[in-house]
Amino acid sequence: MNVLKHPSFFRPANHHSSAPPTSNSSPPTSRPHSSNGSERAARPHNKLSLSGFRRSSPSPSVSMNIVPTTLVQDGSYLELLNLKLSEAVSRALAQPSGPAAVNEQLSGKRPIPAGRGHALGSFIASELKATQDSPHLHRAIIRTLHRPLSVLLTNLSAHLVPLISSPAFQQAPAPSVHSPNLNPTQIHAIAIATFVGELLETFDDFELGTDIDLRGDGLKLIREGLVSLINRVVGPMINTIRNELMPLLEALEMPNSLQGTKVVPGIRGLTVHHPSIVVLQAIMPIYAKTITRFTTSAASQTALATFLISIVWRGLVALAHRPYVPASPPTSPGLVPAALKKSRGATPPPLTPPAARFNIKLPPSRPPSPNHIIPASAAADARALFDLLSLLPRPMGDKESTRLAREVVDDAFEGLQALPDLLDAVHTVPAKLDSQERLDQVARELEILATKVPLLIALPVVLQAPTNGTSTVVVSSLIGLSATQYRKECLSGFGRAEECATTVALRIQDVLPNNPDVHPVVSKWLDMEITEALN
């Protein structure tokens, strides 16, 4: 009781407790200012409260961001991680809030927003990074991932199966100029594929599911299931676009409908491409935008590469086998305008007005005459086709899993890019070469131009070298096969063509000396190609 009577007992405590507000208090001269209230509001209140001295209770968000070495001893960390993973999976598939676009709603639901797969993958990645120094705990986390990811795979499959089974997905036409947008069913299916692709990026970063699963504790089955979801969306949509492109590419084998048009010397005409090229110029930007939308994941790059290789090959086969029809030279001087052929000393009749009088009345923007339209050659169409197909996305080249697909696609495009120069060079070969040295020189030039072109694509092109004869020589007749059988057996793709190239070349080399309709440069060029292939 005596102690309580003396207030000096509390003085040390009061002195220390009042120190913070004294040190942080503002000078008296600053109190009248209007900023005093804002300064007091910005001051942290927990410095004066008892909560700052209490031990904070462990929250799930804090324990997820630290290395869980102490939590593993009593097993609470893995249990908490399992709960957090289940919550993250449910949150990833939850319906987004806010208004939706009209063309995105399907049965009152919106598609999965972009970025949710990255969010889920980032959460998994943070836990795996925190346990890299503990192999046993790292393996335990992978086992913990099984249940929530299996639930995720089941839910995604349940959402996707009705979509891809719907006629709106299976029978949907390819995007067109009049209808460039996807329907809601396709948008929802692509959203699921995009979500899975984002999640698989984490699998790739940590090589999850790529090991040989001998103990059954890996994620290989889950990874394969996720990749299957992407293929079930990407495959049908790419096939729909391929089915639209193939007839257009096959039609490039037919000569341009304007072939044989008279060419007026000295007058520039309007070059008109093949009808298929004209159609592709309108729809290819739409196809490029659509394909880019659903081939963003690494798992879809194989389907993309197969699609690109198939359409490039079809274009190469068609353009290489197009019959060469040279433009007809002017056969009558009547095609030259009268103003350009005024004869010396000739005077018009007195009643005929001068030609300049009519030229003044012509409109300044008069369109070219139909006689001045120049049909595009096979080389011009090949250049246009290369530019159009280059609009399409190509496989990723910055990842090890997709680098091979990118290299194969680049090789196919290089062959298409080199074809126009070979076509131009072959069609300008003289019908007669005056010396053997000149023959060897021309053959060497053709061999250099055909370096990146597959041999069975370059062969029908070189056979178009002009001669005095009028008959057309085709590869299938030289080897004794029908055109249909030859294309089925040898021209089904890049790989098959490479396998048959040497055999076909050797067979043709045996029959060329007895064929007068083949230019001598073909035999010399073929010798060079065979020598290089055998070496």
Short mmCIF file of C-alpha atoms in Angstrom, two decimals:
data_model
loop_
_atom_site.label_atom_id
_atom_site.label_comp_id
_atom_site.label_asym_id
_atom_site.label_seq_id
_atom_site.Cartn_x
_atom_site.Cartn_y
_atom_site.Cartn_z
CA MET A 1 0.00 0.00 0.00
CA ASN A 2 2.89 2.30 0.69
CA VAL A 3 4.21 1.75 -2.73
CA LEU A 4 0.91 2.73 -4.35
CA LYS A 5 0.86 6.01 -2.48
CA HIS A 6 3.97 7.22 -4.21
CA PRO A 7 3.36 8.13 -7.81
CA SER A 8 7.07 8.01 -8.50
CA PHE A 9 6.71 4.25 -9.03
CA PHE A 10 4.87 4.88 -12.32
CA ARG A 11 7.10 7.65 -13.55
CA PRO A 12 9.53 5.41 -15.52
CA ALA A 13 6.64 3.68 -17.26
CA ASN A 14 4.89 6.95 -18.02
CA HIS A 15 8.10 8.44 -19.28
CA HIS A 16 8.67 5.63 -21.78
CA SER A 17 5.08 5.40 -22.94
CA SER A 18 4.84 9.11 -23.60
CA ALA A 19 8.09 9.25 -25.52
CA PRO A 20 6.70 8.25 -28.91
CA PRO A 21 3.95 10.88 -29.08
CA THR A 22 6.39 13.54 -27.81
CA SER A 23 8.94 12.72 -30.48
CA ASN A 24 6.34 12.57 -33.23
CA SER A 25 4.28 15.56 -32.18
CA SER A 26 4.28 18.62 -34.38
CA PRO A 27 5.57 22.03 -33.21
CA PRO A 28 2.99 24.36 -31.81
CA THR A 29 3.39 26.69 -34.75
CA SER A 30 2.17 24.03 -37.16
CA ARG A 31 -1.10 23.23 -35.42
CA PRO A 32 -3.14 26.03 -36.95
CA HIS A 33 -2.38 24.80 -40.46
CA SER A 34 -4.97 22.69 -42.29
CA SER A 35 -2.49 19.90 -42.91
CA ASN A 36 -2.42 18.95 -39.23
CA GLY A 37 -5.47 16.73 -39.50
CA SER A 38 -4.09 14.82 -42.46
CA GLU A 39 -0.79 14.28 -40.67
CA ARG A 40 -2.50 12.80 -37.66
CA ALA A 41 -4.63 10.59 -39.88
CA ALA A 42 -1.59 9.27 -41.69
CA ARG A 43 0.16 8.42 -38.41
CA PRO A 44 0.07 4.66 -37.67
CA HIS A 45 -2.22 3.93 -34.74
CA ASN A 46 -0.75 0.57 -33.87
CA LYS A 47 2.25 2.22 -32.23
CA LEU A 48 0.07 3.14 -29.29
CA SER A 49 -2.05 -0.01 -29.18
CA LEU A 50 -1.41 -3.28 -27.42
CA SER A 51 -1.86 -5.17 -30.68
CA GLY A 52 1.64 -4.19 -31.68
CA PHE A 53 3.02 -6.20 -28.72
CA ARG A 54 0.91 -9.31 -29.27
CA ARG A 55 2.16 -12.31 -31.23
CA SER A 56 0.32 -12.43 -34.56
CA SER A 57 -1.71 -15.54 -35.17
CA PRO A 58 -0.52 -17.71 -38.09
CA SER A 59 -2.64 -16.98 -41.17
CA PRO A 60 -2.77 -19.18 -44.28
CA SER A 61 -1.44 -16.41 -46.54
CA VAL A 62 1.66 -15.95 -44.39
CA SER A 63 2.48 -19.63 -44.06
CA MET A 64 2.21 -20.14 -47.83
CA ASN A 65 5.02 -17.71 -48.56
CA ILE A 66 7.71 -19.08 -46.22
CA VAL A 67 9.77 -22.22 -46.38
CA PRO A 68 7.59 -24.74 -44.45
CA THR A 69 10.39 -26.62 -42.69
CA THR A 70 8.91 -26.25 -39.20
CA LEU A 71 5.37 -26.96 -40.31
CA VAL A 72 6.29 -30.29 -41.83
CA GLN A 73 7.21 -31.74 -38.44
CA ASP A 74 3.61 -31.78 -37.25
CA GLY A 75 2.10 -32.21 -40.72
CA SER A 76 0.15 -28.96 -40.72
CA TYR A 77 1.87 -27.51 -43.77
CA LEU A 78 0.76 -30.17 -46.27
CA GLU A 79 -2.73 -30.12 -44.85
CA LEU A 80 -2.91 -26.35 -45.21
CA LEU A 81 -1.43 -26.56 -48.73
CA ASN A 82 -4.09 -29.04 -49.76
CA LEU A 83 -6.82 -26.68 -48.58
CA LYS A 84 -5.25 -23.73 -50.36
CA LEU A 85 -4.91 -25.68 -53.62
CA SER A 86 -8.54 -26.73 -53.51
CA GLU A 87 -9.56 -23.13 -52.91
CA ALA A 88 -7.36 -21.93 -55.80
CA VAL A 89 -8.88 -24.50 -58.18
CA SER A 90 -12.41 -23.47 -57.23
CA ARG A 91 -11.55 -19.81 -57.64
CA ALA A 92 -10.00 -20.47 -61.07
CA LEU A 93 -13.21 -22.00 -62.42
CA ALA A 94 -15.60 -19.54 -60.78
CA GLN A 95 -17.76 -17.32 -62.95
CA PRO A 96 -16.25 -13.87 -63.49
CA SER A 97 -18.11 -10.83 -62.25
CA GLY A 98 -19.20 -7.87 -64.31
CA PRO A 99 -21.13 -7.53 -67.55
CA ALA A 100 -20.35 -9.81 -70.47
CA ALA A 101 -20.37 -9.20 -74.19
CA VAL A 102 -23.35 -10.53 -76.08
CA ASN A 103 -21.31 -12.82 -78.31
CA GLU A 104 -19.55 -14.38 -75.27
CA GLN A 105 -22.54 -15.52 -73.24
CA LEU A 106 -23.56 -19.16 -73.49
CA SER A 107 -26.53 -20.29 -71.40
CA GLY A 108 -26.01 -17.25 -69.20
CA LYS A 109 -22.38 -18.07 -68.48
CA ARG A 110 -19.19 -16.30 -69.43
CA PRO A 111 -15.95 -17.95 -70.61
CA ILE A 112 -12.97 -18.39 -68.32
CA PRO A 113 -11.05 -15.09 -68.38
CA ALA A 114 -7.50 -15.07 -69.65
CA GLY A 115 -4.83 -15.11 -66.96
CA ARG A 116 -6.45 -17.46 -64.47
CA GLY A 117 -4.26 -20.33 -65.56
CA HIS A 118 -1.22 -18.15 -64.95
CA ALA A 119 -2.52 -17.25 -61.49
CA LEU A 120 -3.00 -20.88 -60.50
CA GLY A 121 0.35 -21.81 -61.97
CA SER A 122 2.09 -19.00 -60.11
CA PHE A 123 0.69 -20.25 -56.81
CA ILE A 124 1.97 -23.78 -57.50
CA ALA A 125 5.32 -22.42 -58.66
CA SER A 126 5.82 -20.38 -55.47
CA GLU A 127 5.42 -23.48 -53.31
CA LEU A 128 7.72 -25.58 -55.48
CA LYS A 129 10.42 -22.91 -55.48
CA ALA A 130 10.30 -22.69 -51.68
CA THR A 131 11.13 -26.41 -51.35
CA GLN A 132 13.83 -26.81 -53.99
CA ASP A 133 16.44 -27.43 -51.30
CA SER A 134 14.37 -30.21 -49.72
CA PRO A 135 13.85 -33.08 -52.19
CA HIS A 136 11.59 -35.06 -49.86
CA LEU A 137 9.33 -32.12 -49.16
CA HIS A 138 9.38 -31.24 -52.87
CA ARG A 139 8.13 -34.73 -53.72
CA ALA A 140 5.51 -34.49 -50.97
CA ILE A 141 4.15 -31.30 -52.51
CA ILE A 142 3.90 -32.99 -55.91
CA ARG A 143 1.89 -35.78 -54.33
CA THR A 144 -0.30 -33.16 -52.70
CA LEU A 145 -1.01 -31.65 -56.11
CA HIS A 146 -2.65 -34.84 -57.34
CA ARG A 147 -6.05 -34.47 -55.76
CA PRO A 148 -6.82 -30.81 -56.55
CA LEU A 149 -5.42 -31.08 -60.09
CA SER A 150 -7.39 -34.26 -60.70
CA VAL A 151 -10.53 -32.42 -59.61
CA LEU A 152 -9.58 -29.58 -61.92
CA LEU A 153 -9.08 -31.94 -64.86
CA THR A 154 -12.44 -33.60 -64.20
CA ASN A 155 -14.27 -30.28 -64.00
CA LEU A 156 -12.63 -28.95 -67.16
CA SER A 157 -13.57 -32.12 -69.04
CA ALA A 158 -17.14 -31.82 -67.80
CA HIS A 159 -17.28 -28.25 -69.11
CA LEU A 160 -15.59 -29.03 -72.42
CA VAL A 161 -17.35 -32.20 -73.57
CA PRO A 162 -20.76 -30.55 -74.11
CA LEU A 163 -19.09 -27.73 -76.01
CA ILE A 164 -17.11 -29.81 -78.47
CA SER A 165 -20.06 -32.21 -78.91
CA SER A 166 -22.37 -29.37 -79.89
CA PRO A 167 -23.21 -28.83 -83.58
CA ALA A 168 -22.26 -25.20 -83.04
CA PHE A 169 -18.68 -26.40 -82.61
CA GLN A 170 -18.49 -29.45 -84.85
CA GLN A 171 -20.38 -27.99 -87.81
CA ALA A 172 -19.32 -24.38 -87.45
CA PRO A 173 -17.97 -22.97 -90.73
CA ALA A 174 -14.58 -21.37 -90.94
CA PRO A 175 -14.46 -17.60 -90.40
CA SER A 176 -15.17 -15.62 -93.54
CA VAL A 177 -15.22 -12.04 -94.72
CA HIS A 178 -18.93 -11.77 -93.97
CA SER A 179 -18.69 -13.63 -90.64
CA PRO A 180 -15.21 -13.18 -89.17
CA ASN A 181 -16.13 -13.72 -85.50
CA LEU A 182 -16.35 -17.00 -83.62
CA ASN A 183 -19.61 -18.17 -82.08
CA PRO A 184 -20.07 -18.37 -78.26
CA THR A 185 -19.53 -22.13 -78.17
CA GLN A 186 -16.16 -21.78 -79.88
CA ILE A 187 -15.20 -18.89 -77.60
CA HIS A 188 -15.92 -20.93 -74.46
CA ALA A 189 -13.97 -23.92 -75.79
CA ILE A 190 -11.00 -21.74 -76.70
CA ALA A 191 -11.11 -20.15 -73.23
CA ILE A 192 -10.74 -23.59 -71.62
CA ALA A 193 -7.85 -24.45 -73.95
CA THR A 194 -6.18 -21.12 -73.15
CA PHE A 195 -6.57 -21.70 -69.40
CA VAL A 196 -5.01 -25.16 -69.70
CA GLY A 197 -2.18 -23.80 -71.82
CA GLU A 198 -1.37 -21.17 -69.21
CA LEU A 199 -1.30 -23.79 -66.48
CA LEU A 200 0.93 -26.07 -68.55
CA GLU A 201 3.55 -23.33 -68.68
CA THR A 202 4.21 -24.02 -65.00
CA PHE A 203 4.42 -27.73 -65.79
CA ASP A 204 7.05 -26.94 -68.43
CA ASP A 205 9.04 -24.62 -66.16
CA PHE A 206 9.37 -27.28 -63.44
CA GLU A 207 9.31 -30.28 -65.83
CA LEU A 208 6.25 -31.69 -64.12
CA GLY A 209 4.84 -34.82 -65.69
CA THR A 210 7.73 -35.31 -68.10
CA ASP A 211 9.60 -37.91 -66.05
CA ILE A 212 9.09 -41.65 -66.33
CA ASP A 213 6.39 -42.28 -63.77
CA LEU A 214 7.59 -45.58 -62.25
CA ARG A 215 6.47 -44.99 -58.66
CA GLY A 216 3.16 -43.40 -59.57
CA ASP A 217 3.88 -40.18 -57.70
CA GLY A 218 4.40 -37.97 -60.75
CA LEU A 219 1.97 -35.80 -62.67
CA LYS A 220 2.35 -37.47 -66.05
CA LEU A 221 -1.25 -38.64 -66.30
CA ILE A 222 -2.58 -35.23 -65.33
CA ARG A 223 -0.29 -33.54 -67.84
CA GLU A 224 -1.43 -35.86 -70.63
CA GLY A 225 -5.05 -35.18 -69.72
CA LEU A 226 -4.53 -31.43 -69.89
CA VAL A 227 -2.76 -31.70 -73.25
CA SER A 228 -5.64 -33.82 -74.52
CA LEU A 229 -8.09 -31.03 -73.69
CA ILE A 230 -6.11 -28.60 -75.84
CA ASN A 231 -5.91 -31.00 -78.76
CA ARG A 232 -9.66 -31.63 -78.66
CA VAL A 233 -10.23 -27.93 -79.21
CA VAL A 234 -7.37 -27.00 -81.53
CA GLY A 235 -7.56 -30.04 -83.81
CA PRO A 236 -11.13 -29.62 -85.11
CA MET A 237 -10.77 -25.86 -85.55
CA ILE A 238 -7.56 -26.20 -87.55
CA ASN A 239 -9.10 -28.95 -89.67
CA THR A 240 -12.02 -26.69 -90.52
CA ILE A 241 -9.69 -24.01 -91.84
CA ARG A 242 -7.53 -26.58 -93.64
CA ASN A 243 -10.58 -27.97 -95.44
CA GLU A 244 -11.34 -24.48 -96.71
CA LEU A 245 -7.79 -23.81 -97.88
CA MET A 246 -7.02 -27.10 -99.63
CA PRO A 247 -9.39 -26.63 -102.61
CA LEU A 248 -8.04 -23.12 -103.17
CA LEU A 249 -4.45 -24.35 -103.10
CA GLU A 250 -5.17 -27.29 -105.40
CA ALA A 251 -6.81 -24.93 -107.89
CA LEU A 252 -3.48 -23.12 -108.28
CA GLU A 253 -2.37 -25.98 -110.52
CA MET A 254 -4.80 -24.84 -113.20
CA PRO A 255 -3.44 -22.10 -115.47
CA ASN A 256 -4.63 -18.61 -114.79
CA SER A 257 -7.92 -18.00 -116.56
CA LEU A 258 -6.40 -14.93 -118.18
CA GLN A 259 -3.49 -16.85 -119.71
CA GLY A 260 -3.15 -16.20 -123.43
CA THR A 261 -4.13 -12.55 -123.20
CA LYS A 262 -2.39 -10.35 -125.74
CA VAL A 263 0.40 -8.19 -124.38
CA VAL A 264 0.70 -4.66 -125.78
CA PRO A 265 4.33 -3.57 -125.86
CA GLY A 266 5.09 -0.20 -124.36
CA ILE A 267 1.88 -0.06 -122.33
CA ARG A 268 1.84 -1.04 -118.66
CA GLY A 269 -1.01 -3.33 -117.83
CA LEU A 270 -2.75 -4.49 -114.68
CA THR A 271 -1.41 -7.81 -113.37
CA VAL A 272 -4.21 -10.05 -112.16
CA HIS A 273 -3.42 -13.00 -109.89
CA HIS A 274 -4.99 -16.41 -110.01
CA PRO A 275 -8.59 -16.49 -108.67
CA SER A 276 -7.44 -18.58 -105.72
CA ILE A 277 -4.88 -15.94 -104.78
CA VAL A 278 -7.56 -13.26 -104.98
CA VAL A 279 -9.76 -15.22 -102.55
CA LEU A 280 -6.84 -15.89 -100.21
CA GLN A 281 -5.99 -12.19 -100.11
CA ALA A 282 -9.40 -11.54 -98.58
CA ILE A 283 -9.65 -14.39 -96.05
CA MET A 284 -6.05 -15.04 -95.00
CA PRO A 285 -5.86 -12.11 -92.53
CA ILE A 286 -9.03 -13.43 -90.86
CA TYR A 287 -7.61 -16.96 -90.67
CA ALA A 288 -4.35 -15.63 -89.23
CA LYS A 289 -6.16 -13.78 -86.45
CA THR A 290 -8.32 -16.78 -85.60
CA ILE A 291 -5.49 -19.32 -85.57
CA THR A 292 -3.34 -17.04 -83.43
CA ARG A 293 -6.13 -16.95 -80.87
CA PHE A 294 -6.24 -20.69 -80.16
CA THR A 295 -2.59 -21.69 -80.72
CA THR A 296 -0.94 -19.71 -77.94
CA SER A 297 0.05 -22.73 -75.85
CA ALA A 298 3.10 -24.90 -76.37
CA ALA A 299 0.89 -27.99 -76.53
CA SER A 300 -0.85 -26.65 -79.64
CA GLN A 301 2.36 -26.03 -81.60
CA THR A 302 2.51 -29.56 -83.01
CA ALA A 303 -0.94 -29.23 -84.55
CA LEU A 304 -0.01 -25.79 -85.86
CA ALA A 305 3.20 -27.10 -87.45
CA THR A 306 1.36 -29.99 -89.11
CA PHE A 307 -1.21 -27.59 -90.51
CA LEU A 308 1.39 -25.18 -91.90
CA ILE A 309 3.49 -27.92 -93.47
CA SER A 310 0.46 -29.47 -95.17
CA ILE A 311 -0.76 -26.25 -96.79
CA VAL A 312 2.74 -25.18 -97.87
CA TRP A 313 3.29 -28.58 -99.45
CA ARG A 314 -0.04 -28.43 -101.27
CA GLY A 315 0.84 -25.03 -102.65
CA LEU A 316 4.27 -26.23 -103.80
CA VAL A 317 2.83 -29.25 -105.62
CA ALA A 318 0.17 -27.19 -107.36
CA LEU A 319 2.45 -24.39 -108.53
CA ALA A 320 5.23 -26.74 -109.63
CA HIS A 321 2.84 -28.75 -111.82
CA ARG A 322 1.02 -25.79 -113.37
CA PRO A 323 1.44 -25.96 -117.16
CA TYR A 324 3.49 -23.10 -118.50
CA VAL A 325 1.52 -20.95 -120.96
CA PRO A 326 3.60 -18.02 -122.19
CA ALA A 327 1.88 -14.71 -122.85
CA SER A 328 0.99 -14.33 -126.52
CA PRO A 329 2.94 -11.63 -128.37
CA PRO A 330 1.03 -9.06 -130.43
CA THR A 331 0.02 -10.62 -133.75
CA SER A 332 -1.50 -7.58 -135.41
CA PRO A 333 -0.37 -3.97 -135.61
CA GLY A 334 -3.99 -3.04 -135.04
CA LEU A 335 -3.43 -3.63 -131.30
CA VAL A 336 -1.15 -0.61 -131.16
CA PRO A 337 -3.10 2.62 -130.63
CA ALA A 338 -3.46 4.79 -133.71
CA ALA A 339 -1.86 7.73 -131.94
CA LEU A 340 1.39 5.67 -131.64
CA LYS A 341 1.66 4.60 -135.30
CA LYS A 342 1.07 7.79 -137.22
CA SER A 343 2.90 7.38 -140.50
CA ARG A 344 5.23 10.01 -141.94
CA GLY A 345 3.60 12.33 -144.52
CA ALA A 346 0.10 10.94 -144.05
CA THR A 347 -2.67 13.46 -143.56
CA PRO A 348 -6.11 12.68 -142.20
CA PRO A 349 -9.23 13.40 -144.24
CA PRO A 350 -10.44 16.99 -144.02
CA LEU A 351 -13.64 16.02 -142.21
CA THR A 352 -11.88 13.94 -139.55
CA PRO A 353 -11.07 15.92 -136.38
CA PRO A 354 -7.55 15.58 -135.00
CA ALA A 355 -6.92 12.82 -132.47
CA ALA A 356 -5.85 15.34 -129.84
CA ARG A 357 -9.39 16.70 -129.77
CA PHE A 358 -10.70 13.39 -128.51
CA ASN A 359 -7.82 12.89 -126.08
CA ILE A 360 -8.69 16.15 -124.32
CA LYS A 361 -12.22 14.96 -123.61
CA LEU A 362 -11.08 11.70 -121.98
CA PRO A 363 -11.46 11.62 -118.19
CA PRO A 364 -8.17 11.85 -116.29
CA SER A 365 -8.82 8.62 -114.28
CA ARG A 366 -9.78 6.37 -117.14
CA PRO A 367 -9.40 2.70 -116.13
CA PRO A 368 -7.12 0.48 -118.22
CA SER A 369 -8.62 -1.31 -121.15
CA PRO A 370 -9.38 -5.02 -120.72
CA ASN A 371 -6.83 -5.74 -123.43
CA HIS A 372 -4.11 -4.39 -121.15
CA ILE A 373 -4.74 -6.90 -118.31
CA ILE A 374 -1.69 -9.10 -117.79
CA PRO A 375 -2.24 -12.51 -116.15
CA ALA A 376 0.08 -13.29 -113.28
CA SER A 377 2.65 -15.99 -113.95
CA ALA A 378 3.19 -19.01 -111.73
CA ALA A 379 6.18 -17.23 -110.19
CA ALA A 380 4.10 -14.16 -109.35
CA ASP A 381 1.40 -16.34 -107.79
CA ALA A 382 4.05 -18.22 -105.80
CA ARG A 383 5.40 -14.97 -104.38
CA ALA A 384 1.88 -13.85 -103.48
CA LEU A 385 1.17 -17.21 -101.83
CA PHE A 386 4.33 -16.98 -99.75
CA ASP A 387 3.39 -13.51 -98.54
CA LEU A 388 -0.13 -14.66 -97.63
CA LEU A 389 0.95 -17.80 -95.78
CA SER A 390 3.55 -15.76 -93.92
CA LEU A 391 0.66 -13.99 -92.18
CA LEU A 392 -0.12 -17.19 -90.28
CA PRO A 393 1.52 -17.74 -86.89
CA ARG A 394 4.43 -20.16 -86.69
CA PRO A 395 5.48 -22.45 -83.83
CA MET A 396 7.44 -20.90 -80.99
CA GLY A 397 11.18 -20.97 -81.45
CA ASP A 398 12.21 -19.95 -77.93
CA LYS A 399 11.25 -23.22 -76.21
CA GLU A 400 13.06 -26.50 -76.42
CA SER A 401 9.85 -28.49 -76.85
CA THR A 402 8.77 -26.50 -79.90
CA ARG A 403 12.11 -25.62 -81.49
CA LEU A 404 12.13 -28.66 -83.79
CA ALA A 405 8.62 -27.87 -85.05
CA ARG A 406 9.69 -24.31 -85.81
CA GLU A 407 12.73 -25.49 -87.78
CA VAL A 408 10.65 -27.86 -89.92
CA VAL A 409 8.12 -25.15 -90.69
CA ASP A 410 10.87 -22.67 -91.57
CA ASP A 411 12.37 -25.20 -94.00
CA ALA A 412 9.00 -25.60 -95.71
CA PHE A 413 8.59 -21.85 -96.08
CA GLU A 414 12.11 -21.52 -97.44
CA GLY A 415 11.22 -23.96 -100.21
CA LEU A 416 8.14 -21.93 -101.12
CA GLN A 417 10.15 -18.71 -101.04
CA ALA A 418 12.79 -20.13 -103.39
CA LEU A 419 10.29 -21.52 -105.93
CA PRO A 420 9.47 -18.22 -107.75
CA ASP A 421 13.10 -17.55 -108.69
CA LEU A 422 13.44 -21.08 -110.04
CA LEU A 423 10.29 -20.66 -112.12
CA ASP A 424 11.51 -17.40 -113.61
CA ALA A 425 14.94 -18.84 -114.41
CA VAL A 426 13.58 -21.98 -116.09
CA HIS A 427 11.18 -20.05 -118.32
CA THR A 428 14.01 -17.83 -119.56
CA VAL A 429 16.38 -20.67 -120.54
CA PRO A 430 17.23 -20.40 -124.28
CA ALA A 431 15.85 -23.20 -126.40
CA LYS A 432 19.33 -23.78 -127.84
CA LEU A 433 22.64 -23.34 -126.04
CA ASP A 434 25.59 -22.74 -128.32
CA SER A 435 28.25 -24.56 -126.30
CA GLN A 436 28.78 -27.18 -123.65
CA GLU A 437 30.27 -24.56 -121.38
CA ARG A 438 27.12 -22.51 -121.60
CA LEU A 439 25.05 -25.62 -120.90
CA ASP A 440 27.06 -26.36 -117.76
CA GLN A 441 26.72 -22.76 -116.62
CA VAL A 442 22.93 -22.74 -116.98
CA ALA A 443 22.65 -26.10 -115.20
CA ARG A 444 24.78 -24.81 -112.34
CA GLU A 445 22.60 -21.72 -111.99
CA LEU A 446 19.48 -23.89 -111.84
CA GLU A 447 21.12 -26.18 -109.29
CA ILE A 448 21.89 -23.21 -107.03
CA LEU A 449 18.36 -21.83 -107.31
CA ALA A 450 16.87 -25.26 -106.50
CA THR A 451 18.98 -25.79 -103.37
CA LYS A 452 16.13 -25.15 -100.93
CA VAL A 453 13.39 -26.58 -103.16
CA PRO A 454 12.59 -30.31 -102.73
CA LEU A 455 13.86 -32.33 -105.68
CA LEU A 456 10.47 -33.72 -106.69
CA ILE A 457 9.10 -30.15 -106.67
CA ALA A 458 11.97 -28.73 -108.71
CA LEU A 459 11.91 -31.62 -111.22
CA PRO A 460 8.58 -30.76 -112.95
CA VAL A 461 9.63 -27.11 -112.98
CA VAL A 462 12.95 -27.76 -114.74
CA LEU A 463 11.18 -30.03 -117.22
CA GLN A 464 9.34 -26.91 -118.41
CA ALA A 465 12.55 -25.55 -119.94
CA PRO A 466 11.47 -24.41 -123.42
CA THR A 467 12.39 -26.49 -126.47
CA ASN A 468 11.40 -26.48 -130.12
CA GLY A 469 8.87 -29.20 -129.43
CA THR A 470 5.30 -28.56 -128.34
CA SER A 471 4.58 -31.68 -126.24
CA THR A 472 4.50 -31.45 -122.46
CA VAL A 473 6.64 -33.87 -120.47
CA VAL A 474 5.45 -34.93 -117.01
CA VAL A 475 7.31 -36.87 -114.37
CA SER A 476 4.74 -39.62 -113.95
CA SER A 477 4.88 -40.60 -117.63
CA LEU A 478 8.67 -40.76 -117.56
CA ILE A 479 8.69 -43.31 -114.71
CA GLY A 480 5.75 -45.31 -116.04
CA LEU A 481 3.11 -44.42 -113.45
CA SER A 482 -0.23 -42.69 -113.68
CA ALA A 483 -0.46 -39.17 -112.36
CA THR A 484 -2.77 -40.24 -109.54
CA GLN A 485 -0.57 -43.14 -108.48
CA TYR A 486 2.60 -41.05 -108.63
CA ARG A 487 1.16 -38.34 -106.42
CA LYS A 488 -0.23 -40.84 -103.97
CA GLU A 489 3.01 -42.80 -103.69
CA CYS A 490 5.61 -40.03 -103.92
CA LEU A 491 4.00 -36.62 -103.34
CA SER A 492 1.99 -37.16 -100.17
CA GLY A 493 4.27 -34.90 -98.12
CA PHE A 494 7.77 -33.58 -97.53
CA GLY A 495 9.01 -36.75 -95.89
CA ARG A 496 7.71 -39.14 -98.53
CA ALA A 497 9.01 -36.93 -101.34
CA GLU A 498 12.47 -36.93 -99.80
CA GLU A 499 12.44 -40.72 -99.55
CA CYS A 500 11.48 -41.17 -103.22
CA ALA A 501 13.57 -38.34 -104.66
CA THR A 502 16.74 -40.27 -105.50
CA THR A 503 14.88 -43.28 -106.89
CA VAL A 504 12.72 -41.13 -109.17
CA ALA A 505 15.71 -39.06 -110.31
CA LEU A 506 17.72 -42.14 -111.25
CA ARG A 507 14.79 -43.58 -113.20
CA ILE A 508 14.25 -40.36 -115.12
CA GLN A 509 17.95 -40.02 -115.84
CA ASP A 510 17.83 -43.38 -117.65
CA VAL A 511 15.07 -42.29 -120.04
CA LEU A 512 16.01 -38.67 -120.69
CA PRO A 513 18.59 -39.26 -123.47
CA ASN A 514 15.90 -40.90 -125.62
CA ASN A 515 13.37 -38.09 -125.25
CA PRO A 516 13.76 -35.25 -127.78
CA ASP A 517 11.13 -33.10 -126.05
CA VAL A 518 13.32 -32.54 -122.97
CA HIS A 519 15.85 -29.73 -122.91
CA PRO A 520 19.49 -30.90 -122.62
CA VAL A 521 19.95 -28.74 -119.51
CA VAL A 522 17.55 -30.99 -117.61
CA SER A 523 19.85 -33.99 -117.88
CA LYS A 524 22.88 -31.97 -116.82
CA TRP A 525 21.04 -30.43 -113.87
CA LEU A 526 19.74 -33.82 -112.80
CA ASP A 527 23.28 -35.23 -112.81
CA MET A 528 24.31 -32.54 -110.36
CA GLU A 529 21.34 -33.20 -108.10
CA ILE A 530 21.93 -36.97 -108.05
CA THR A 531 25.61 -36.53 -107.33
CA GLU A 532 24.85 -34.26 -104.40
CA ALA A 533 22.15 -36.59 -103.05
CA LEU A 534 24.39 -39.66 -103.19
CA ASN A 535 27.29 -37.89 -101.54
#
